[in-house]
C-alpha cells in the first residue's frame, strides 16, 4: 500500500522557518522523482519544487527560489522541504507527490501570520 505522509507544518511568523517531511512507503522511493505542490486558500494547485531520483538535481518555482530547499534521504525514504524567510503568501496546504504525480500525500498546513 503506497503511502506519503507529510509532517512538520504549523503556524509561523513572517520571516520564520519550517521544515516539512514526507515519509514514503509502499513503493521504491529511490526510483522516483519527487515533488512539492501547494494550494493556497481559494486558489489552485501550484508546483513548488522537484528533485530527481538519480543525481538529486533540483528545480524551484520563482516564487520560492532562494528561500526553499528540497532534499531527499533515500535511505530513510523521506523527502524534505526546508522553508526559510517565510511570507504570508506562502500560506497553503503543502503536498508531496511521487512520479508523474502518481502518488500524493494528504497534505500539511503551513500558515504564515503574525
PDB file of N, CA and C in Angstrom:
ATOM      1  N   UNK A   1       0.845  -1.191   0.000  1.00  0.00           N
ATOM      2  CA  UNK A   1       0.000   0.000   0.000  1.00  0.00           C
ATOM      3  C   UNK A   1       0.890   1.254   0.000  1.00  0.00           C
ATOM      4  N   UNK A   2       0.706   2.077  -1.005  1.00  0.00           N
ATOM      5  CA  UNK A   2       1.510   3.287  -1.123  1.00  0.00           C
ATOM      6  C   UNK A   2       1.028   4.332  -0.121  1.00  0.00           C
ATOM      7  N   UNK A   3       1.997   4.915   0.580  1.00  0.00           N
ATOM      8  CA  UNK A   3       1.672   5.998   1.499  1.00  0.00           C
ATOM      9  C   UNK A   3       2.712   7.097   1.402  1.00  0.00           C
ATOM     10  N   UNK A   4       2.230   8.327   1.398  1.00  0.00           N
ATOM     11  CA  UNK A   4       3.072   9.512   1.540  1.00  0.00           C
ATOM     12  C   UNK A   4       2.471  10.315   2.683  1.00  0.00           C
ATOM     13  N   UNK A   5       3.263  10.521   3.729  1.00  0.00           N
ATOM     14  CA  UNK A   5       2.745  11.181   4.925  1.00  0.00           C
ATOM     15  C   UNK A   5       3.589  12.405   5.226  1.00  0.00           C
ATOM     16  N   UNK A   6       2.959  13.577   5.066  1.00  0.00           N
ATOM     17  CA  UNK A   6       3.653  14.829   5.353  1.00  0.00           C
ATOM     18  C   UNK A   6       3.575  15.164   6.842  1.00  0.00           C
ATOM     19  N   UNK A   7       4.590  15.857   7.329  1.00  0.00           N
ATOM     20  CA  UNK A   7       4.605  16.335   8.703  1.00  0.00           C
ATOM     21  C   UNK A   7       5.461  17.597   8.764  1.00  0.00           C
ATOM     22  N   UNK A   8       5.341  18.322   9.875  1.00  0.00           N
ATOM     23  CA  UNK A   8       6.181  19.497  10.081  1.00  0.00           C
ATOM     24  C   UNK A   8       5.507  20.824   9.805  1.00  0.00           C
ATOM     25  N   UNK A   9       4.244  20.790   9.383  1.00  0.00           N
ATOM     26  CA  UNK A   9       3.537  22.038   9.147  1.00  0.00           C
ATOM     27  C   UNK A   9       3.179  22.735  10.455  1.00  0.00           C
ATOM     28  N   UNK A  10       2.612  23.927  10.326  1.00  0.00           N
ATOM     29  CA  UNK A  10       2.202  24.661  11.517  1.00  0.00           C
ATOM     30  C   UNK A  10       2.085  26.143  11.261  1.00  0.00           C
ATOM     31  N   UNK A  11       2.022  26.891  12.362  1.00  0.00           N
ATOM     32  CA  UNK A  11       1.904  28.345  12.318  1.00  0.00           C
ATOM     33  C   UNK A  11       3.270  28.964  12.594  1.00  0.00           C
ATOM     34  N   UNK A  12       3.662  29.891  11.747  1.00  0.00           N
ATOM     35  CA  UNK A  12       4.969  30.550  11.907  1.00  0.00           C
ATOM     36  C   UNK A  12       4.813  32.015  11.555  1.00  0.00           C
ATOM     37  N   UNK A  13       5.617  32.857  12.181  1.00  0.00           N
ATOM     38  CA  UNK A  13       5.580  34.283  11.887  1.00  0.00           C
ATOM     39  C   UNK A  13       6.318  34.580  10.587  1.00  0.00           C
ATOM     40  N   UNK A  14       5.947  35.674   9.939  1.00  0.00           N
ATOM     41  CA  UNK A  14       6.694  36.079   8.734  1.00  0.00           C
ATOM     42  C   UNK A  14       8.183  36.199   9.033  1.00  0.00           C
ATOM     43  N   UNK A  15       8.983  35.681   8.105  1.00  0.00           N
ATOM     44  CA  UNK A  15      10.425  35.659   8.294  1.00  0.00           C
ATOM     45  C   UNK A  15      10.934  34.409   8.970  1.00  0.00           C
ATOM     46  N   UNK A  16      10.035  33.594   9.466  1.00  0.00           N
ATOM     47  CA  UNK A  16      10.421  32.367  10.158  1.00  0.00           C
ATOM     48  C   UNK A  16      10.702  31.219   9.211  1.00  0.00           C
ATOM     49  N   UNK A  17      10.970  30.062   9.821  1.00  0.00           N
ATOM     50  CA  UNK A  17      11.330  28.864   9.058  1.00  0.00           C
ATOM     51  C   UNK A  17      10.519  27.667   9.514  1.00  0.00           C
ATOM     52  N   UNK A  18      10.332  26.738   8.607  1.00  0.00           N
ATOM     53  CA  UNK A  18       9.737  25.432   8.899  1.00  0.00           C
ATOM     54  C   UNK A  18      10.407  24.406   8.006  1.00  0.00           C
ATOM     55  N   UNK A  19      10.422  23.163   8.462  1.00  0.00           N
ATOM     56  CA  UNK A  19      10.875  22.074   7.604  1.00  0.00           C
ATOM     57  C   UNK A  19       9.773  21.034   7.514  1.00  0.00           C
ATOM     58  N   UNK A  20       9.337  20.786   6.296  1.00  0.00           N
ATOM     59  CA  UNK A  20       8.359  19.729   6.038  1.00  0.00           C
ATOM     60  C   UNK A  20       9.081  18.429   5.729  1.00  0.00           C
ATOM     61  N   UNK A  21       8.484  17.334   6.172  1.00  0.00           N
ATOM     62  CA  UNK A  21       8.979  15.997   5.837  1.00  0.00           C
ATOM     63  C   UNK A  21       7.863  15.229   5.165  1.00  0.00           C
ATOM     64  N   UNK A  22       8.256  14.300   4.335  1.00  0.00           N
ATOM     65  CA  UNK A  22       7.291  13.422   3.657  1.00  0.00           C
ATOM     66  C   UNK A  22       7.855  12.017   3.713  1.00  0.00           C
ATOM     67  N   UNK A  23       7.239  11.177   4.528  1.00  0.00           N
ATOM     68  CA  UNK A  23       7.683   9.793   4.683  1.00  0.00           C
ATOM     69  C   UNK A  23       6.966   8.909   3.678  1.00  0.00           C
ATOM     70  N   UNK A  24       7.736   8.187   2.888  1.00  0.00           N
ATOM     71  CA  UNK A  24       7.190   7.365   1.817  1.00  0.00           C
ATOM     72  C   UNK A  24       7.279   5.886   2.162  1.00  0.00           C
ATOM     73  N   UNK A  25       6.284   5.132   1.723  1.00  0.00           N
ATOM     74  CA  UNK A  25       6.302   3.682   1.898  1.00  0.00           C
ATOM     75  C   UNK A  25       5.440   3.043   0.826  1.00  0.00           C
ATOM     76  N   UNK A  26       5.692   1.754   0.574  1.00  0.00           N
ATOM     77  CA  UNK A  26       4.873   1.012  -0.369  1.00  0.00           C
ATOM     78  C   UNK A  26       5.315   1.095  -1.819  1.00  0.00           C
ATOM     79  N   UNK A  27       6.401   1.809  -2.079  1.00  0.00           N
ATOM     80  CA  UNK A  27       6.965   1.856  -3.423  1.00  0.00           C
ATOM     81  C   UNK A  27       8.459   2.132  -3.297  1.00  0.00           C
ATOM     82  N   UNK A  28       9.176   1.962  -4.398  1.00  0.00           N
ATOM     83  CA  UNK A  28      10.632   2.131  -4.358  1.00  0.00           C
ATOM     84  C   UNK A  28      10.961   3.610  -4.479  1.00  0.00           C
ATOM     85  N   UNK A  29      11.038   4.256  -3.340  1.00  0.00           N
ATOM     86  CA  UNK A  29      11.214   5.701  -3.262  1.00  0.00           C
ATOM     87  C   UNK A  29      12.412   6.172  -4.091  1.00  0.00           C
ATOM     88  N   UNK A  30      13.501   5.459  -4.044  1.00  0.00           N
ATOM     89  CA  UNK A  30      14.730   5.913  -4.691  1.00  0.00           C
ATOM     90  C   UNK A  30      14.630   5.964  -6.216  1.00  0.00           C
ATOM     91  N   UNK A  31      13.604   5.377  -6.771  1.00  0.00           N
ATOM     92  CA  UNK A  31      13.441   5.348  -8.228  1.00  0.00           C
ATOM     93  C   UNK A  31      12.559   6.472  -8.751  1.00  0.00           C
ATOM     94  N   UNK A  32      12.011   7.259  -7.858  1.00  0.00           N
ATOM     95  CA  UNK A  32      11.020   8.245  -8.269  1.00  0.00           C
ATOM     96  C   UNK A  32      11.523   9.676  -8.122  1.00  0.00           C
ATOM     97  N   UNK A  33      11.227  10.505  -9.121  1.00  0.00           N
ATOM     98  CA  UNK A  33      11.305  11.936  -8.912  1.00  0.00           C
ATOM     99  C   UNK A  33      10.242  12.303  -7.881  1.00  0.00           C
ATOM    100  N   UNK A  34      10.547  13.311  -7.071  1.00  0.00           N
ATOM    101  CA  UNK A  34       9.618  13.726  -6.024  1.00  0.00           C
ATOM    102  C   UNK A  34       9.340  15.220  -6.147  1.00  0.00           C
ATOM    103  N   UNK A  35       8.154  15.608  -5.724  1.00  0.00           N
ATOM    104  CA  UNK A  35       7.687  16.978  -5.898  1.00  0.00           C
ATOM    105  C   UNK A  35       7.047  17.498  -4.618  1.00  0.00           C
ATOM    106  N   UNK A  36       7.086  18.820  -4.474  1.00  0.00           N
ATOM    107  CA  UNK A  36       6.246  19.526  -3.515  1.00  0.00           C
ATOM    108  C   UNK A  36       5.311  20.434  -4.321  1.00  0.00           C
ATOM    109  N   UNK A  37       4.037  20.375  -3.961  1.00  0.00           N
ATOM    110  CA  UNK A  37       2.995  21.173  -4.600  1.00  0.00           C
ATOM    111  C   UNK A  37       2.187  21.807  -3.474  1.00  0.00           C
ATOM    112  N   UNK A  38       1.696  23.015  -3.675  1.00  0.00           N
ATOM    113  CA  UNK A  38       0.915  23.661  -2.615  1.00  0.00           C
ATOM    114  C   UNK A  38      -0.388  24.232  -3.168  1.00  0.00           C
ATOM    115  N   UNK A  39      -1.329  24.425  -2.254  1.00  0.00           N
ATOM    116  CA  UNK A  39      -2.611  25.023  -2.619  1.00  0.00           C
ATOM    117  C   UNK A  39      -2.965  26.057  -1.572  1.00  0.00           C
ATOM    118  N   UNK A  40      -2.948  27.310  -1.967  1.00  0.00           N
ATOM    119  CA  UNK A  40      -3.320  28.406  -1.078  1.00  0.00           C
ATOM    120  C   UNK A  40      -4.838  28.488  -0.987  1.00  0.00           C
ATOM    121  N   UNK A  41      -5.350  29.088   0.074  1.00  0.00           N
ATOM    122  CA  UNK A  41      -6.800  29.190   0.242  1.00  0.00           C
ATOM    123  C   UNK A  41      -7.470  29.846  -0.969  1.00  0.00           C
ATOM    124  N   UNK A  42      -8.458  29.150  -1.517  1.00  0.00           N
ATOM    125  CA  UNK A  42      -9.219  29.695  -2.629  1.00  0.00           C
ATOM    126  C   UNK A  42      -8.517  29.696  -3.971  1.00  0.00           C
ATOM    127  N   UNK A  43      -7.334  29.046  -4.034  1.00  0.00           N
ATOM    128  CA  UNK A  43      -6.568  29.028  -5.282  1.00  0.00           C
ATOM    129  C   UNK A  43      -6.317  27.596  -5.744  1.00  0.00           C
ATOM    130  N   UNK A  44      -5.796  27.470  -6.943  1.00  0.00           N
ATOM    131  CA  UNK A  44      -5.488  26.164  -7.491  1.00  0.00           C
ATOM    132  C   UNK A  44      -4.140  25.643  -7.026  1.00  0.00           C
ATOM    133  N   UNK A  45      -3.782  24.470  -7.515  1.00  0.00           N
ATOM    134  CA  UNK A  45      -2.509  23.861  -7.159  1.00  0.00           C
ATOM    135  C   UNK A  45      -1.353  24.643  -7.798  1.00  0.00           C
ATOM    136  N   UNK A  46      -0.276  24.788  -7.040  1.00  0.00           N
ATOM    137  CA  UNK A  46       0.923  25.469  -7.527  1.00  0.00           C
ATOM    138  C   UNK A  46       2.123  24.558  -7.299  1.00  0.00           C
ATOM    139  N   UNK A  47       2.844  24.250  -8.368  1.00  0.00           N
ATOM    140  CA  UNK A  47       4.078  23.474  -8.252  1.00  0.00           C
ATOM    141  C   UNK A  47       5.116  24.309  -7.517  1.00  0.00           C
ATOM    142  N   UNK A  48       5.803  23.694  -6.560  1.00  0.00           N
ATOM    143  CA  UNK A  48       6.784  24.404  -5.736  1.00  0.00           C
ATOM    144  C   UNK A  48       8.212  23.992  -6.077  1.00  0.00           C
ATOM    145  N   UNK A  49       8.442  22.670  -6.114  1.00  0.00           N
ATOM    146  CA  UNK A  49       9.812  22.208  -6.296  1.00  0.00           C
ATOM    147  C   UNK A  49       9.823  20.741  -6.699  1.00  0.00           C
ATOM    148  N   UNK A  50      10.946  20.297  -7.273  1.00  0.00           N
ATOM    149  CA  UNK A  50      11.105  18.875  -7.570  1.00  0.00           C
ATOM    150  C   UNK A  50      12.580  18.488  -7.409  1.00  0.00           C
ATOM    151  N   UNK A  51      12.771  17.196  -7.184  1.00  0.00           N
ATOM    152  CA  UNK A  51      14.114  16.645  -7.063  1.00  0.00           C
ATOM    153  C   UNK A  51      14.151  15.322  -7.807  1.00  0.00           C
ATOM    154  N   UNK A  52      15.207  15.117  -8.570  1.00  0.00           N
ATOM    155  CA  UNK A  52      15.307  13.877  -9.338  1.00  0.00           C
ATOM    156  C   UNK A  52      15.729  12.725  -8.441  1.00  0.00           C
ATOM    157  N   UNK A  53      15.609  11.517  -8.985  1.00  0.00           N
ATOM    158  CA  UNK A  53      15.935  10.339  -8.184  1.00  0.00           C
ATOM    159  C   UNK A  53      17.402   9.954  -8.307  1.00  0.00           C
ATOM    160  N   UNK A  54      18.031  10.303  -9.424  1.00  0.00           N
ATOM    161  CA  UNK A  54      19.379   9.811  -9.660  1.00  0.00           C
ATOM    162  C   UNK A  54      20.455  10.760  -9.129  1.00  0.00           C
ATOM    163  N   UNK A  55      20.576  11.921  -9.754  1.00  0.00           N
ATOM    164  CA  UNK A  55      21.628  12.837  -9.311  1.00  0.00           C
ATOM    165  C   UNK A  55      21.142  13.872  -8.317  1.00  0.00           C
ATOM    166  N   UNK A  56      19.856  13.823  -7.961  1.00  0.00           N
ATOM    167  CA  UNK A  56      19.333  14.740  -6.963  1.00  0.00           C
ATOM    168  C   UNK A  56      19.288  16.185  -7.405  1.00  0.00           C
ATOM    169  N   UNK A  57      19.225  16.399  -8.715  1.00  0.00           N
ATOM    170  CA  UNK A  57      19.131  17.785  -9.169  1.00  0.00           C
ATOM    171  C   UNK A  57      17.772  18.362  -8.800  1.00  0.00           C
ATOM    172  N   UNK A  58      17.744  19.657  -8.578  1.00  0.00           N
ATOM    173  CA  UNK A  58      16.549  20.301  -8.052  1.00  0.00           C
ATOM    174  C   UNK A  58      16.080  21.443  -8.953  1.00  0.00           C
ATOM    175  N   UNK A  59      14.821  21.795  -8.790  1.00  0.00           N
ATOM    176  CA  UNK A  59      14.234  22.905  -9.513  1.00  0.00           C
ATOM    177  C   UNK A  59      13.175  23.543  -8.620  1.00  0.00           C
ATOM    178  N   UNK A  60      12.997  24.876  -8.777  1.00  0.00           N
ATOM    179  CA  UNK A  60      12.090  25.610  -7.899  1.00  0.00           C
ATOM    180  C   UNK A  60      11.232  26.588  -8.686  1.00  0.00           C
ATOM    181  N   UNK A  61      10.033  26.822  -8.166  1.00  0.00           N
ATOM    182  CA  UNK A  61       9.212  27.903  -8.687  1.00  0.00           C
ATOM    183  C   UNK A  61       9.888  29.227  -8.358  1.00  0.00           C
ATOM    184  N   UNK A  62       9.696  30.211  -9.208  1.00  0.00           N
ATOM    185  CA  UNK A  62      10.315  31.526  -8.978  1.00  0.00           C
ATOM    186  C   UNK A  62       9.875  32.111  -7.636  1.00  0.00           C
ATOM    187  N   UNK A  63       8.661  31.801  -7.226  1.00  0.00           N
ATOM    188  CA  UNK A  63       8.107  32.380  -6.003  1.00  0.00           C
ATOM    189  C   UNK A  63       8.833  31.908  -4.743  1.00  0.00           C
ATOM    190  N   UNK A  64       9.558  30.790  -4.817  1.00  0.00           N
ATOM    191  CA  UNK A  64      10.230  30.256  -3.625  1.00  0.00           C
ATOM    192  C   UNK A  64      11.739  30.141  -3.805  1.00  0.00           C
ATOM    193  N   UNK A  65      12.230  30.409  -4.990  1.00  0.00           N
ATOM    194  CA  UNK A  65      13.651  30.253  -5.278  1.00  0.00           C
ATOM    195  C   UNK A  65      14.488  31.111  -4.338  1.00  0.00           C
ATOM    196  N   UNK A  66      15.515  30.506  -3.773  1.00  0.00           N
ATOM    197  CA  UNK A  66      16.387  31.220  -2.844  1.00  0.00           C
ATOM    198  C   UNK A  66      15.919  31.174  -1.407  1.00  0.00           C
ATOM    199  N   UNK A  67      14.698  30.724  -1.171  1.00  0.00           N
ATOM    200  CA  UNK A  67      14.147  30.636   0.190  1.00  0.00           C
ATOM    201  C   UNK A  67      13.864  29.198   0.612  1.00  0.00           C
ATOM    202  N   UNK A  68      13.474  28.360  -0.337  1.00  0.00           N
ATOM    203  CA  UNK A  68      13.124  26.960  -0.052  1.00  0.00           C
ATOM    204  C   UNK A  68      14.212  26.042  -0.591  1.00  0.00           C
ATOM    205  N   UNK A  69      14.409  24.927   0.096  1.00  0.00           N
ATOM    206  CA  UNK A  69      15.356  23.908  -0.348  1.00  0.00           C
ATOM    207  C   UNK A  69      14.715  22.535  -0.242  1.00  0.00           C
ATOM    208  N   UNK A  70      14.673  21.836  -1.362  1.00  0.00           N
ATOM    209  CA  UNK A  70      14.163  20.464  -1.386  1.00  0.00           C
ATOM    210  C   UNK A  70      15.349  19.516  -1.254  1.00  0.00           C
ATOM    211  N   UNK A  71      15.126  18.418  -0.543  1.00  0.00           N
ATOM    212  CA  UNK A  71      16.163  17.398  -0.409  1.00  0.00           C
ATOM    213  C   UNK A  71      15.495  16.058  -0.155  1.00  0.00           C
ATOM    214  N   UNK A  72      16.296  15.004  -0.223  1.00  0.00           N
ATOM    215  CA  UNK A  72      15.751  13.659  -0.005  1.00  0.00           C
ATOM    216  C   UNK A  72      16.812  12.800   0.647  1.00  0.00           C
ATOM    217  N   UNK A  73      16.330  11.820   1.405  1.00  0.00           N
ATOM    218  CA  UNK A  73      17.191  10.816   2.007  1.00  0.00           C
ATOM    219  C   UNK A  73      16.644   9.471   1.563  1.00  0.00           C
ATOM    220  N   UNK A  74      17.271   8.892   0.555  1.00  0.00           N
ATOM    221  CA  UNK A  74      16.757   7.630   0.011  1.00  0.00           C
ATOM    222  C   UNK A  74      16.885   6.483   1.009  1.00  0.00           C
ATOM    223  N   UNK A  75      17.842   6.564   1.906  1.00  0.00           N
ATOM    224  CA  UNK A  75      17.991   5.515   2.913  1.00  0.00           C
ATOM    225  C   UNK A  75      16.831   5.532   3.911  1.00  0.00           C
ATOM    226  N   UNK A  76      16.247   6.707   4.111  1.00  0.00           N
ATOM    227  CA  UNK A  76      15.125   6.847   5.042  1.00  0.00           C
ATOM    228  C   UNK A  76      13.789   6.972   4.321  1.00  0.00           C
ATOM    229  N   UNK A  77      13.812   6.896   2.987  1.00  0.00           N
ATOM    230  CA  UNK A  77      12.571   7.029   2.204  1.00  0.00           C
ATOM    231  C   UNK A  77      11.814   8.307   2.573  1.00  0.00           C
ATOM    232  N   UNK A  78      12.539   9.388   2.672  1.00  0.00           N
ATOM    233  CA  UNK A  78      11.950  10.636   3.142  1.00  0.00           C
ATOM    234  C   UNK A  78      12.355  11.808   2.256  1.00  0.00           C
ATOM    235  N   UNK A  79      11.385  12.645   1.981  1.00  0.00           N
ATOM    236  CA  UNK A  79      11.565  13.886   1.228  1.00  0.00           C
ATOM    237  C   UNK A  79      11.418  15.047   2.197  1.00  0.00           C
ATOM    238  N   UNK A  80      12.168  16.113   1.958  1.00  0.00           N
ATOM    239  CA  UNK A  80      12.124  17.275   2.833  1.00  0.00           C
ATOM    240  C   UNK A  80      11.905  18.553   2.036  1.00  0.00           C
ATOM    241  N   UNK A  81      11.369  19.565   2.722  1.00  0.00           N
ATOM    242  CA  UNK A  81      11.323  20.908   2.175  1.00  0.00           C
ATOM    243  C   UNK A  81      11.658  21.874   3.302  1.00  0.00           C
ATOM    244  N   UNK A  82      12.840  22.463   3.226  1.00  0.00           N
ATOM    245  CA  UNK A  82      13.248  23.478   4.185  1.00  0.00           C
ATOM    246  C   UNK A  82      12.761  24.819   3.674  1.00  0.00           C
ATOM    247  N   UNK A  83      11.967  25.497   4.480  1.00  0.00           N
ATOM    248  CA  UNK A  83      11.362  26.768   4.078  1.00  0.00           C
ATOM    249  C   UNK A  83      11.859  27.871   4.999  1.00  0.00           C
ATOM    250  N   UNK A  84      12.576  28.815   4.429  1.00  0.00           N
ATOM    251  CA  UNK A  84      13.114  29.941   5.183  1.00  0.00           C
ATOM    252  C   UNK A  84      12.497  31.244   4.684  1.00  0.00           C
ATOM    253  N   UNK A  85      12.657  32.291   5.477  1.00  0.00           N
ATOM    254  CA  UNK A  85      12.152  33.625   5.104  1.00  0.00           C
ATOM    255  C   UNK A  85      10.701  33.554   4.636  1.00  0.00           C
ATOM    256  N   UNK A  86       9.891  32.879   5.423  1.00  0.00           N
ATOM    257  CA  UNK A  86       8.502  32.647   5.019  1.00  0.00           C
ATOM    258  C   UNK A  86       7.717  33.946   4.961  1.00  0.00           C
ATOM    259  N   UNK A  87       6.805  33.990   3.999  1.00  0.00           N
ATOM    260  CA  UNK A  87       5.948  35.143   3.767  1.00  0.00           C
ATOM    261  C   UNK A  87       4.493  34.729   3.928  1.00  0.00           C
ATOM    262  N   UNK A  88       3.621  35.701   4.115  1.00  0.00           N
ATOM    263  CA  UNK A  88       2.201  35.375   4.271  1.00  0.00           C
ATOM    264  C   UNK A  88       1.660  34.656   3.036  1.00  0.00           C
ATOM    265  N   UNK A  89       2.212  35.000   1.880  1.00  0.00           N
ATOM    266  CA  UNK A  89       1.729  34.354   0.649  1.00  0.00           C
ATOM    267  C   UNK A  89       2.177  32.906   0.511  1.00  0.00           C
ATOM    268  N   UNK A  90       3.017  32.431   1.429  1.00  0.00           N
ATOM    269  CA  UNK A  90       3.387  31.012   1.447  1.00  0.00           C
ATOM    270  C   UNK A  90       2.350  30.168   2.187  1.00  0.00           C
ATOM    271  N   UNK A  91       1.370  30.815   2.795  1.00  0.00           N
ATOM    272  CA  UNK A  91       0.304  30.085   3.492  1.00  0.00           C
ATOM    273  C   UNK A  91      -0.430  29.190   2.509  1.00  0.00           C
ATOM    274  N   UNK A  92      -0.478  27.893   2.814  1.00  0.00           N
ATOM    275  CA  UNK A  92      -1.071  26.921   1.899  1.00  0.00           C
ATOM    276  C   UNK A  92      -1.043  25.546   2.551  1.00  0.00           C
ATOM    277  N   UNK A  93      -1.748  24.628   1.911  1.00  0.00           N
ATOM    278  CA  UNK A  93      -1.567  23.213   2.212  1.00  0.00           C
ATOM    279  C   UNK A  93      -0.482  22.697   1.272  1.00  0.00           C
ATOM    280  N   UNK A  94       0.532  22.066   1.840  1.00  0.00           N
ATOM    281  CA  UNK A  94       1.667  21.569   1.068  1.00  0.00           C
ATOM    282  C   UNK A  94       1.549  20.060   0.915  1.00  0.00           C
ATOM    283  N   UNK A  95       1.652  19.603  -0.336  1.00  0.00           N
ATOM    284  CA  UNK A  95       1.561  18.186  -0.649  1.00  0.00           C
ATOM    285  C   UNK A  95       2.878  17.692  -1.225  1.00  0.00           C
ATOM    286  N   UNK A  96       3.275  16.485  -0.859  1.00  0.00           N
ATOM    287  CA  UNK A  96       4.356  15.831  -1.584  1.00  0.00           C
ATOM    288  C   UNK A  96       3.717  14.867  -2.588  1.00  0.00           C
ATOM    289  N   UNK A  97       4.408  14.673  -3.695  1.00  0.00           N
ATOM    290  CA  UNK A  97       3.911  13.797  -4.746  1.00  0.00           C
ATOM    291  C   UNK A  97       5.081  13.047  -5.350  1.00  0.00           C
ATOM    292  N   UNK A  98       4.777  11.855  -5.889  1.00  0.00           N
ATOM    293  CA  UNK A  98       5.814  10.991  -6.440  1.00  0.00           C
ATOM    294  C   UNK A  98       5.534  10.680  -7.895  1.00  0.00           C
ATOM    295  N   UNK A  99       6.625  10.494  -8.654  1.00  0.00           N
ATOM    296  CA  UNK A  99       6.494  10.109 -10.050  1.00  0.00           C
ATOM    297  C   UNK A  99       5.797  11.190 -10.851  1.00  0.00           C
ATOM    298  N   UNK A 100       5.040  10.783 -11.834  1.00  0.00           N
ATOM    299  CA  UNK A 100       4.272  11.740 -12.628  1.00  0.00           C
ATOM    300  C   UNK A 100       2.992  12.068 -11.874  1.00  0.00           C
ATOM    301  N   UNK A 101       3.196  12.566 -10.626  1.00  0.00           N
ATOM    302  CA  UNK A 101       2.081  12.860  -9.716  1.00  0.00           C
ATOM    303  C   UNK A 101       1.195  11.624  -9.574  1.00  0.00           C
ATOM    304  N   UNK A 102       1.855  10.494  -9.573  1.00  0.00           N
ATOM    305  CA  UNK A 102       1.150   9.220  -9.464  1.00  0.00           C
ATOM    306  C   UNK A 102       0.617   9.004  -8.049  1.00  0.00           C
ATOM    307  N   UNK A 103       1.452   9.404  -7.077  1.00  0.00           N
ATOM    308  CA  UNK A 103       1.085   9.247  -5.673  1.00  0.00           C
ATOM    309  C   UNK A 103       1.124  10.608  -4.986  1.00  0.00           C
ATOM    310  N   UNK A 104       0.179  10.820  -4.028  1.00  0.00           N
ATOM    311  CA  UNK A 104       0.077  12.083  -3.307  1.00  0.00           C
ATOM    312  C   UNK A 104      -0.046  11.819  -1.815  1.00  0.00           C
ATOM    313  N   UNK A 105       0.468  12.751  -1.033  1.00  0.00           N
ATOM    314  CA  UNK A 105       0.230  12.722   0.399  1.00  0.00           C
ATOM    315  C   UNK A 105      -1.080  13.429   0.731  1.00  0.00           C
ATOM    316  N   UNK A 106      -1.390  13.463   2.026  1.00  0.00           N
ATOM    317  CA  UNK A 106      -2.652  14.054   2.471  1.00  0.00           C
ATOM    318  C   UNK A 106      -2.546  15.559   2.690  1.00  0.00           C
ATOM    319  N   UNK A 107      -1.316  16.067   2.713  1.00  0.00           N
ATOM    320  CA  UNK A 107      -1.117  17.493   2.849  1.00  0.00           C
ATOM    321  C   UNK A 107      -0.776  17.924   4.262  1.00  0.00           C
ATOM    322  N   UNK A 108      -0.003  19.007   4.354  1.00  0.00           N
ATOM    323  CA  UNK A 108       0.363  19.619   5.639  1.00  0.00           C
ATOM    324  C   UNK A 108       0.070  21.111   5.560  1.00  0.00           C
ATOM    325  N   UNK A 109      -0.633  21.608   6.548  1.00  0.00           N
ATOM    326  CA  UNK A 109      -0.999  23.036   6.553  1.00  0.00           C
ATOM    327  C   UNK A 109       0.185  23.874   7.040  1.00  0.00           C
ATOM    328  N   UNK A 110       0.509  24.885   6.270  1.00  0.00           N
ATOM    329  CA  UNK A 110       1.511  25.879   6.677  1.00  0.00           C
ATOM    330  C   UNK A 110       0.825  27.234   6.688  1.00  0.00           C
ATOM    331  N   UNK A 111       0.842  27.889   7.837  1.00  0.00           N
ATOM    332  CA  UNK A 111       0.227  29.200   7.980  1.00  0.00           C
ATOM    333  C   UNK A 111       1.292  30.191   8.435  1.00  0.00           C
ATOM    334  N   UNK A 112       1.459  31.253   7.651  1.00  0.00           N
ATOM    335  CA  UNK A 112       2.443  32.288   7.967  1.00  0.00           C
ATOM    336  C   UNK A 112       1.672  33.546   8.348  1.00  0.00           C
ATOM    337  N   UNK A 113       1.733  33.891   9.620  1.00  0.00           N
ATOM    338  CA  UNK A 113       0.941  35.011  10.121  1.00  0.00           C
ATOM    339  C   UNK A 113       1.535  35.534  11.414  1.00  0.00           C
ATOM    340  N   UNK A 114       1.393  36.825  11.616  1.00  0.00           N
ATOM    341  CA  UNK A 114       1.851  37.415  12.870  1.00  0.00           C
ATOM    342  C   UNK A 114       0.708  37.466  13.869  1.00  0.00           C
TER     343      UNK A 114
END
